[in-house]
């Protein structure tokens, strides 16, 4: 996995499953399948922060990634997550 961008204070990470080698209309993307594929935005909050998501999507677009591969995930009904301090 490639960490494309990370900000501890803002609470996000932008992760690619590998190099974006496939050119599409909206930019480049990784392959498909299990290995060498995927693009993810991870946040620290279970509740969606649309402004943060939009900011990270803009970072991915600026880096040339095809945003059409991103899927929205609703985690609001997943139950309370235990916070572990490391």
Short mmCIF file of N, CA, C and O in Angstrom, two decimals:
data_model
loop_
_atom_site.label_atom_id
_atom_site.label_comp_id
_atom_site.label_asym_id
_atom_site.label_seq_id
_atom_site.Cartn_x
_atom_site.Cartn_y
_atom_site.Cartn_z
N UNK A 1 0.83 -1.19 0.00
CA UNK A 1 0.00 0.00 0.00
C UNK A 1 0.87 1.25 0.00
O UNK A 1 1.93 1.27 0.60
N UNK A 2 0.38 2.28 -0.66
CA UNK A 2 1.06 3.56 -0.70
C UNK A 2 0.27 4.56 0.15
O UNK A 2 -0.93 4.74 -0.05
N UNK A 3 0.93 5.23 1.07
CA UNK A 3 0.32 6.32 1.82
C UNK A 3 0.57 7.58 0.99
O UNK A 3 1.69 8.06 0.89
N UNK A 4 -0.47 8.07 0.36
CA UNK A 4 -0.36 9.22 -0.53
C UNK A 4 -0.36 10.54 0.22
O UNK A 4 0.29 11.50 -0.18
N UNK A 5 -1.12 10.58 1.31
CA UNK A 5 -1.19 11.77 2.14
C UNK A 5 -1.72 11.36 3.51
O UNK A 5 -2.53 10.43 3.61
N UNK A 6 -1.24 12.06 4.55
CA UNK A 6 -1.62 11.72 5.91
C UNK A 6 -1.53 12.98 6.75
O UNK A 6 -0.59 13.76 6.61
N UNK A 7 -2.54 13.18 7.61
CA UNK A 7 -2.50 14.31 8.52
C UNK A 7 -3.09 13.88 9.86
O UNK A 7 -4.30 13.65 9.96
N UNK A 8 -2.23 13.74 10.85
CA UNK A 8 -2.65 13.30 12.18
C UNK A 8 -3.63 14.29 12.80
O UNK A 8 -4.64 13.90 13.38
N UNK A 9 -3.33 15.57 12.67
CA UNK A 9 -4.16 16.60 13.29
C UNK A 9 -5.57 16.64 12.69
O UNK A 9 -6.55 16.73 13.41
N UNK A 10 -5.65 16.57 11.37
CA UNK A 10 -6.96 16.58 10.72
C UNK A 10 -7.64 15.22 10.76
O UNK A 10 -8.83 15.10 10.54
N UNK A 11 -6.87 14.16 10.99
CA UNK A 11 -7.43 12.83 11.18
C UNK A 11 -7.80 12.09 9.91
O UNK A 11 -8.88 11.52 9.80
N UNK A 12 -6.89 12.09 8.93
CA UNK A 12 -7.18 11.33 7.71
C UNK A 12 -5.92 10.71 7.14
O UNK A 12 -4.80 11.11 7.44
N UNK A 13 -6.14 9.71 6.29
CA UNK A 13 -5.08 9.13 5.48
C UNK A 13 -5.66 8.82 4.11
O UNK A 13 -6.80 8.37 3.99
N UNK A 14 -4.89 9.09 3.07
CA UNK A 14 -5.25 8.76 1.69
C UNK A 14 -4.32 7.64 1.25
O UNK A 14 -3.11 7.80 1.25
N UNK A 15 -4.90 6.49 0.93
CA UNK A 15 -4.13 5.27 0.67
C UNK A 15 -4.45 4.72 -0.72
O UNK A 15 -5.61 4.63 -1.11
N UNK A 16 -3.40 4.32 -1.43
CA UNK A 16 -3.55 3.65 -2.72
C UNK A 16 -3.06 2.22 -2.60
O UNK A 16 -2.08 1.95 -1.91
N UNK A 17 -3.72 1.32 -3.29
CA UNK A 17 -3.32 -0.08 -3.29
C UNK A 17 -2.10 -0.36 -4.16
O UNK A 17 -1.70 -1.50 -4.32
N UNK A 18 -1.52 0.66 -4.73
CA UNK A 18 -0.35 0.49 -5.59
C UNK A 18 -0.24 1.64 -6.56
O UNK A 18 -0.95 2.64 -6.45
N UNK A 19 0.64 1.50 -7.53
CA UNK A 19 0.83 2.59 -8.49
C UNK A 19 -0.36 2.73 -9.44
O UNK A 19 -0.92 1.74 -9.89
N UNK A 20 -0.76 3.97 -9.72
CA UNK A 20 -1.87 4.20 -10.65
C UNK A 20 -1.39 4.09 -12.09
O UNK A 20 -0.91 5.05 -12.67
N UNK A 21 -1.54 2.91 -12.67
CA UNK A 21 -1.01 2.66 -14.01
C UNK A 21 -2.05 2.68 -15.12
O UNK A 21 -1.71 2.69 -16.29
N UNK A 22 -3.33 2.68 -14.76
CA UNK A 22 -4.39 2.63 -15.77
C UNK A 22 -4.96 4.03 -15.97
O UNK A 22 -5.45 4.64 -15.03
N UNK A 23 -4.88 4.53 -17.19
CA UNK A 23 -5.37 5.87 -17.49
C UNK A 23 -6.86 5.79 -17.81
O UNK A 23 -7.30 4.99 -18.62
N UNK A 24 -7.64 6.65 -17.15
CA UNK A 24 -9.07 6.72 -17.39
C UNK A 24 -9.47 8.15 -17.69
O UNK A 24 -8.63 9.06 -17.69
N UNK A 25 -10.76 8.38 -17.91
CA UNK A 25 -11.24 9.73 -18.23
C UNK A 25 -11.03 10.70 -17.08
O UNK A 25 -10.74 11.86 -17.29
N UNK A 26 -11.17 10.20 -15.83
CA UNK A 26 -11.06 11.07 -14.67
C UNK A 26 -9.68 11.11 -14.05
O UNK A 26 -9.49 11.70 -12.99
N UNK A 27 -8.72 10.44 -14.66
CA UNK A 27 -7.38 10.37 -14.10
C UNK A 27 -6.87 8.95 -14.14
O UNK A 27 -7.42 8.10 -14.83
N UNK A 28 -5.85 8.68 -13.37
CA UNK A 28 -5.26 7.33 -13.34
C UNK A 28 -5.79 6.54 -12.15
O UNK A 28 -6.18 7.11 -11.14
N UNK A 29 -5.75 5.22 -12.27
CA UNK A 29 -6.20 4.35 -11.18
C UNK A 29 -5.33 3.12 -11.14
O UNK A 29 -4.57 2.83 -12.07
N UNK A 30 -5.47 2.41 -10.05
CA UNK A 30 -4.73 1.16 -9.89
C UNK A 30 -5.47 0.05 -10.62
O UNK A 30 -6.52 0.29 -11.22
N UNK A 31 -4.97 -1.16 -10.52
CA UNK A 31 -5.63 -2.30 -11.15
C UNK A 31 -6.87 -2.72 -10.39
O UNK A 31 -7.36 -2.02 -9.51
N UNK A 32 -7.37 -3.89 -10.72
CA UNK A 32 -8.52 -4.46 -10.03
C UNK A 32 -8.09 -5.76 -9.38
O UNK A 32 -7.03 -6.30 -9.68
N UNK A 33 -8.93 -6.28 -8.52
CA UNK A 33 -8.61 -7.54 -7.87
C UNK A 33 -8.08 -7.32 -6.46
O UNK A 33 -8.26 -6.27 -5.86
N UNK A 34 -7.38 -8.31 -5.96
CA UNK A 34 -6.93 -8.30 -4.57
C UNK A 34 -5.66 -7.49 -4.38
O UNK A 34 -5.55 -6.67 -3.48
N UNK A 35 -4.67 -7.69 -5.20
CA UNK A 35 -3.38 -7.03 -5.02
C UNK A 35 -3.19 -5.90 -6.03
O UNK A 35 -3.63 -5.99 -7.17
N UNK A 36 -2.51 -4.84 -5.58
CA UNK A 36 -2.21 -3.73 -6.49
C UNK A 36 -3.42 -2.95 -6.92
O UNK A 36 -3.43 -2.38 -8.01
N UNK A 37 -4.44 -2.89 -6.07
CA UNK A 37 -5.65 -2.17 -6.47
C UNK A 37 -6.25 -1.42 -5.29
O UNK A 37 -5.96 -1.72 -4.14
N UNK A 38 -7.06 -0.43 -5.58
CA UNK A 38 -7.82 0.27 -4.55
C UNK A 38 -7.33 1.68 -4.27
O UNK A 38 -6.17 2.02 -4.47
N UNK A 39 -8.27 2.50 -3.82
CA UNK A 39 -8.00 3.85 -3.36
C UNK A 39 -8.95 4.10 -2.19
O UNK A 39 -10.15 3.87 -2.31
N UNK A 40 -8.40 4.52 -1.04
CA UNK A 40 -9.20 4.68 0.16
C UNK A 40 -8.91 6.00 0.83
O UNK A 40 -7.79 6.49 0.81
N UNK A 41 -9.96 6.53 1.47
CA UNK A 41 -9.82 7.66 2.38
C UNK A 41 -10.23 7.14 3.75
O UNK A 41 -11.37 6.72 3.95
N UNK A 42 -9.29 7.15 4.67
CA UNK A 42 -9.56 6.74 6.05
C UNK A 42 -9.64 8.00 6.92
O UNK A 42 -8.81 8.89 6.79
N UNK A 43 -10.65 8.04 7.79
CA UNK A 43 -10.76 9.13 8.75
C UNK A 43 -10.87 8.53 10.15
O UNK A 43 -11.17 7.36 10.31
N UNK A 44 -10.63 9.35 11.14
CA UNK A 44 -10.67 8.89 12.53
C UNK A 44 -12.08 8.88 13.10
O UNK A 44 -12.30 8.33 14.17
N UNK A 45 -13.01 9.49 12.42
CA UNK A 45 -14.36 9.59 12.94
C UNK A 45 -15.30 8.62 12.23
O UNK A 45 -15.23 8.44 11.01
N UNK A 46 -16.18 8.00 13.00
CA UNK A 46 -17.18 7.11 12.41
C UNK A 46 -18.22 7.93 11.66
O UNK A 46 -18.77 7.47 10.66
N UNK A 47 -18.49 9.14 12.13
CA UNK A 47 -19.43 10.02 11.46
C UNK A 47 -18.74 10.71 10.29
O UNK A 47 -17.61 11.16 10.39
N UNK A 48 -19.45 10.80 9.19
CA UNK A 48 -18.89 11.38 7.97
C UNK A 48 -18.69 12.88 8.13
O UNK A 48 -19.60 13.61 8.51
N UNK A 49 -17.50 13.36 7.80
CA UNK A 49 -17.17 14.77 7.77
C UNK A 49 -16.98 15.13 6.30
O UNK A 49 -15.90 14.95 5.73
N UNK A 50 -18.06 15.61 5.68
CA UNK A 50 -18.04 15.84 4.23
C UNK A 50 -16.97 16.85 3.81
O UNK A 50 -16.34 16.68 2.77
N UNK A 51 -16.75 17.87 4.62
CA UNK A 51 -15.71 18.85 4.28
C UNK A 51 -14.33 18.20 4.24
O UNK A 51 -13.54 18.48 3.35
N UNK A 52 -14.07 17.33 5.19
CA UNK A 52 -12.78 16.62 5.22
C UNK A 52 -12.67 15.67 4.03
O UNK A 52 -11.63 15.63 3.36
N UNK A 53 -13.74 14.93 3.74
CA UNK A 53 -13.74 14.01 2.60
C UNK A 53 -13.48 14.79 1.31
O UNK A 53 -12.67 14.38 0.48
N UNK A 54 -14.15 15.93 1.15
CA UNK A 54 -13.95 16.74 -0.05
C UNK A 54 -12.50 17.23 -0.15
O UNK A 54 -11.92 17.25 -1.24
N UNK A 55 -11.92 17.62 0.98
CA UNK A 55 -10.53 18.08 1.00
C UNK A 55 -9.58 16.97 0.56
O UNK A 55 -8.68 17.18 -0.25
N UNK A 56 -9.80 15.75 1.07
CA UNK A 56 -8.92 14.64 0.73
C UNK A 56 -9.16 14.19 -0.71
O UNK A 56 -8.21 13.83 -1.42
N UNK A 57 -10.40 14.23 -1.17
CA UNK A 57 -10.68 13.92 -2.57
C UNK A 57 -9.94 14.89 -3.50
O UNK A 57 -9.40 14.48 -4.53
N UNK A 58 -9.88 16.16 -3.11
CA UNK A 58 -9.16 17.16 -3.91
C UNK A 58 -7.66 16.84 -3.95
O UNK A 58 -7.01 17.02 -4.99
N UNK A 59 -7.13 16.34 -2.85
CA UNK A 59 -5.72 15.95 -2.81
C UNK A 59 -5.48 14.80 -3.79
O UNK A 59 -4.52 14.81 -4.55
N UNK A 60 -6.38 13.80 -3.77
CA UNK A 60 -6.24 12.65 -4.68
C UNK A 60 -6.34 13.11 -6.14
O UNK A 60 -5.56 12.66 -6.99
N UNK A 61 -7.28 14.00 -6.43
CA UNK A 61 -7.44 14.50 -7.80
C UNK A 61 -6.19 15.27 -8.24
O UNK A 61 -5.73 15.11 -9.37
N UNK A 62 -5.64 16.07 -7.34
CA UNK A 62 -4.44 16.84 -7.67
C UNK A 62 -3.26 15.92 -7.97
O UNK A 62 -2.40 16.23 -8.79
N UNK A 63 -3.24 14.75 -7.34
CA UNK A 63 -2.19 13.77 -7.58
C UNK A 63 -2.46 12.95 -8.83
O UNK A 63 -1.69 12.06 -9.18
N UNK A 64 -3.61 13.20 -9.50
CA UNK A 64 -3.91 12.55 -10.77
C UNK A 64 -4.73 11.29 -10.67
O UNK A 64 -4.85 10.55 -11.65
N UNK A 65 -5.34 11.02 -9.50
CA UNK A 65 -6.13 9.80 -9.35
C UNK A 65 -7.55 9.97 -9.87
O UNK A 65 -8.14 11.04 -9.79
N UNK A 66 -8.10 8.89 -10.40
CA UNK A 66 -9.47 8.83 -10.87
C UNK A 66 -10.38 8.63 -9.66
O UNK A 66 -10.36 7.58 -9.02
N UNK A 67 -11.18 9.63 -9.31
CA UNK A 67 -12.02 9.57 -8.12
C UNK A 67 -13.25 8.69 -8.31
O UNK A 67 -13.93 8.37 -7.33
N UNK A 68 -13.53 8.26 -9.52
CA UNK A 68 -14.71 7.43 -9.76
C UNK A 68 -14.59 6.06 -9.09
O UNK A 68 -15.59 5.36 -8.93
N UNK A 69 -13.38 5.69 -8.67
CA UNK A 69 -13.20 4.39 -8.02
C UNK A 69 -13.56 4.43 -6.53
O UNK A 69 -13.65 3.38 -5.89
N UNK A 70 -13.76 5.63 -5.99
CA UNK A 70 -14.11 5.75 -4.57
C UNK A 70 -15.58 5.46 -4.36
O UNK A 70 -16.43 5.94 -5.11
N UNK A 71 -15.89 4.67 -3.34
CA UNK A 71 -17.26 4.35 -2.97
C UNK A 71 -17.57 4.92 -1.58
O UNK A 71 -16.76 4.78 -0.67
N UNK A 72 -18.73 5.53 -1.43
CA UNK A 72 -19.14 6.03 -0.12
C UNK A 72 -19.50 4.85 0.78
O UNK A 72 -20.14 3.89 0.33
N UNK A 73 -19.10 4.95 2.03
CA UNK A 73 -19.40 3.92 3.02
C UNK A 73 -20.07 4.59 4.21
O UNK A 73 -19.50 5.52 4.79
N UNK A 74 -21.27 4.14 4.57
CA UNK A 74 -22.00 4.68 5.71
C UNK A 74 -21.74 3.79 6.92
O UNK A 74 -22.17 2.63 6.93
N UNK A 75 -21.06 4.32 7.91
CA UNK A 75 -20.73 3.53 9.10
C UNK A 75 -21.48 4.01 10.34
O UNK A 75 -21.16 3.63 11.45
N UNK A 76 -22.51 4.83 10.16
CA UNK A 76 -23.20 5.42 11.31
C UNK A 76 -23.94 4.37 12.13
O UNK A 76 -24.14 4.57 13.32
N UNK A 77 -24.36 3.27 11.56
CA UNK A 77 -25.09 2.24 12.31
C UNK A 77 -24.22 1.02 12.65
O UNK A 77 -24.73 -0.06 12.87
N UNK A 78 -22.92 1.22 12.70
CA UNK A 78 -22.01 0.10 12.97
C UNK A 78 -21.76 -0.11 14.45
O UNK A 78 -20.97 -0.97 14.83
N UNK A 79 -22.39 0.66 15.30
CA UNK A 79 -22.16 0.53 16.74
C UNK A 79 -20.98 1.36 17.18
O UNK A 79 -20.17 1.80 16.37
N UNK A 80 -20.87 1.57 18.45
CA UNK A 80 -19.78 2.37 19.00
C UNK A 80 -18.48 1.62 18.92
O UNK A 80 -18.39 0.45 19.28
N UNK A 81 -17.48 2.29 18.43
CA UNK A 81 -16.13 1.69 18.34
C UNK A 81 -15.36 2.06 19.60
O UNK A 81 -15.43 3.20 20.07
N UNK A 82 -14.64 1.12 20.14
CA UNK A 82 -13.82 1.38 21.31
C UNK A 82 -12.56 2.12 20.87
O UNK A 82 -11.88 1.70 19.94
N UNK A 83 -12.29 3.22 21.53
CA UNK A 83 -11.10 3.99 21.21
C UNK A 83 -9.94 3.46 22.04
O UNK A 83 -10.01 3.37 23.26
N UNK A 84 -8.86 3.11 21.37
CA UNK A 84 -7.68 2.57 22.04
C UNK A 84 -6.56 3.59 21.93
O UNK A 84 -6.20 3.99 20.83
N UNK A 85 -6.04 4.00 23.05
CA UNK A 85 -4.90 4.93 23.06
C UNK A 85 -3.62 4.13 22.97
O UNK A 85 -3.43 3.17 23.68
N UNK A 86 -2.74 4.52 22.06
CA UNK A 86 -1.48 3.82 21.87
C UNK A 86 -0.35 4.66 22.40
O UNK A 86 -0.28 5.81 22.26
#
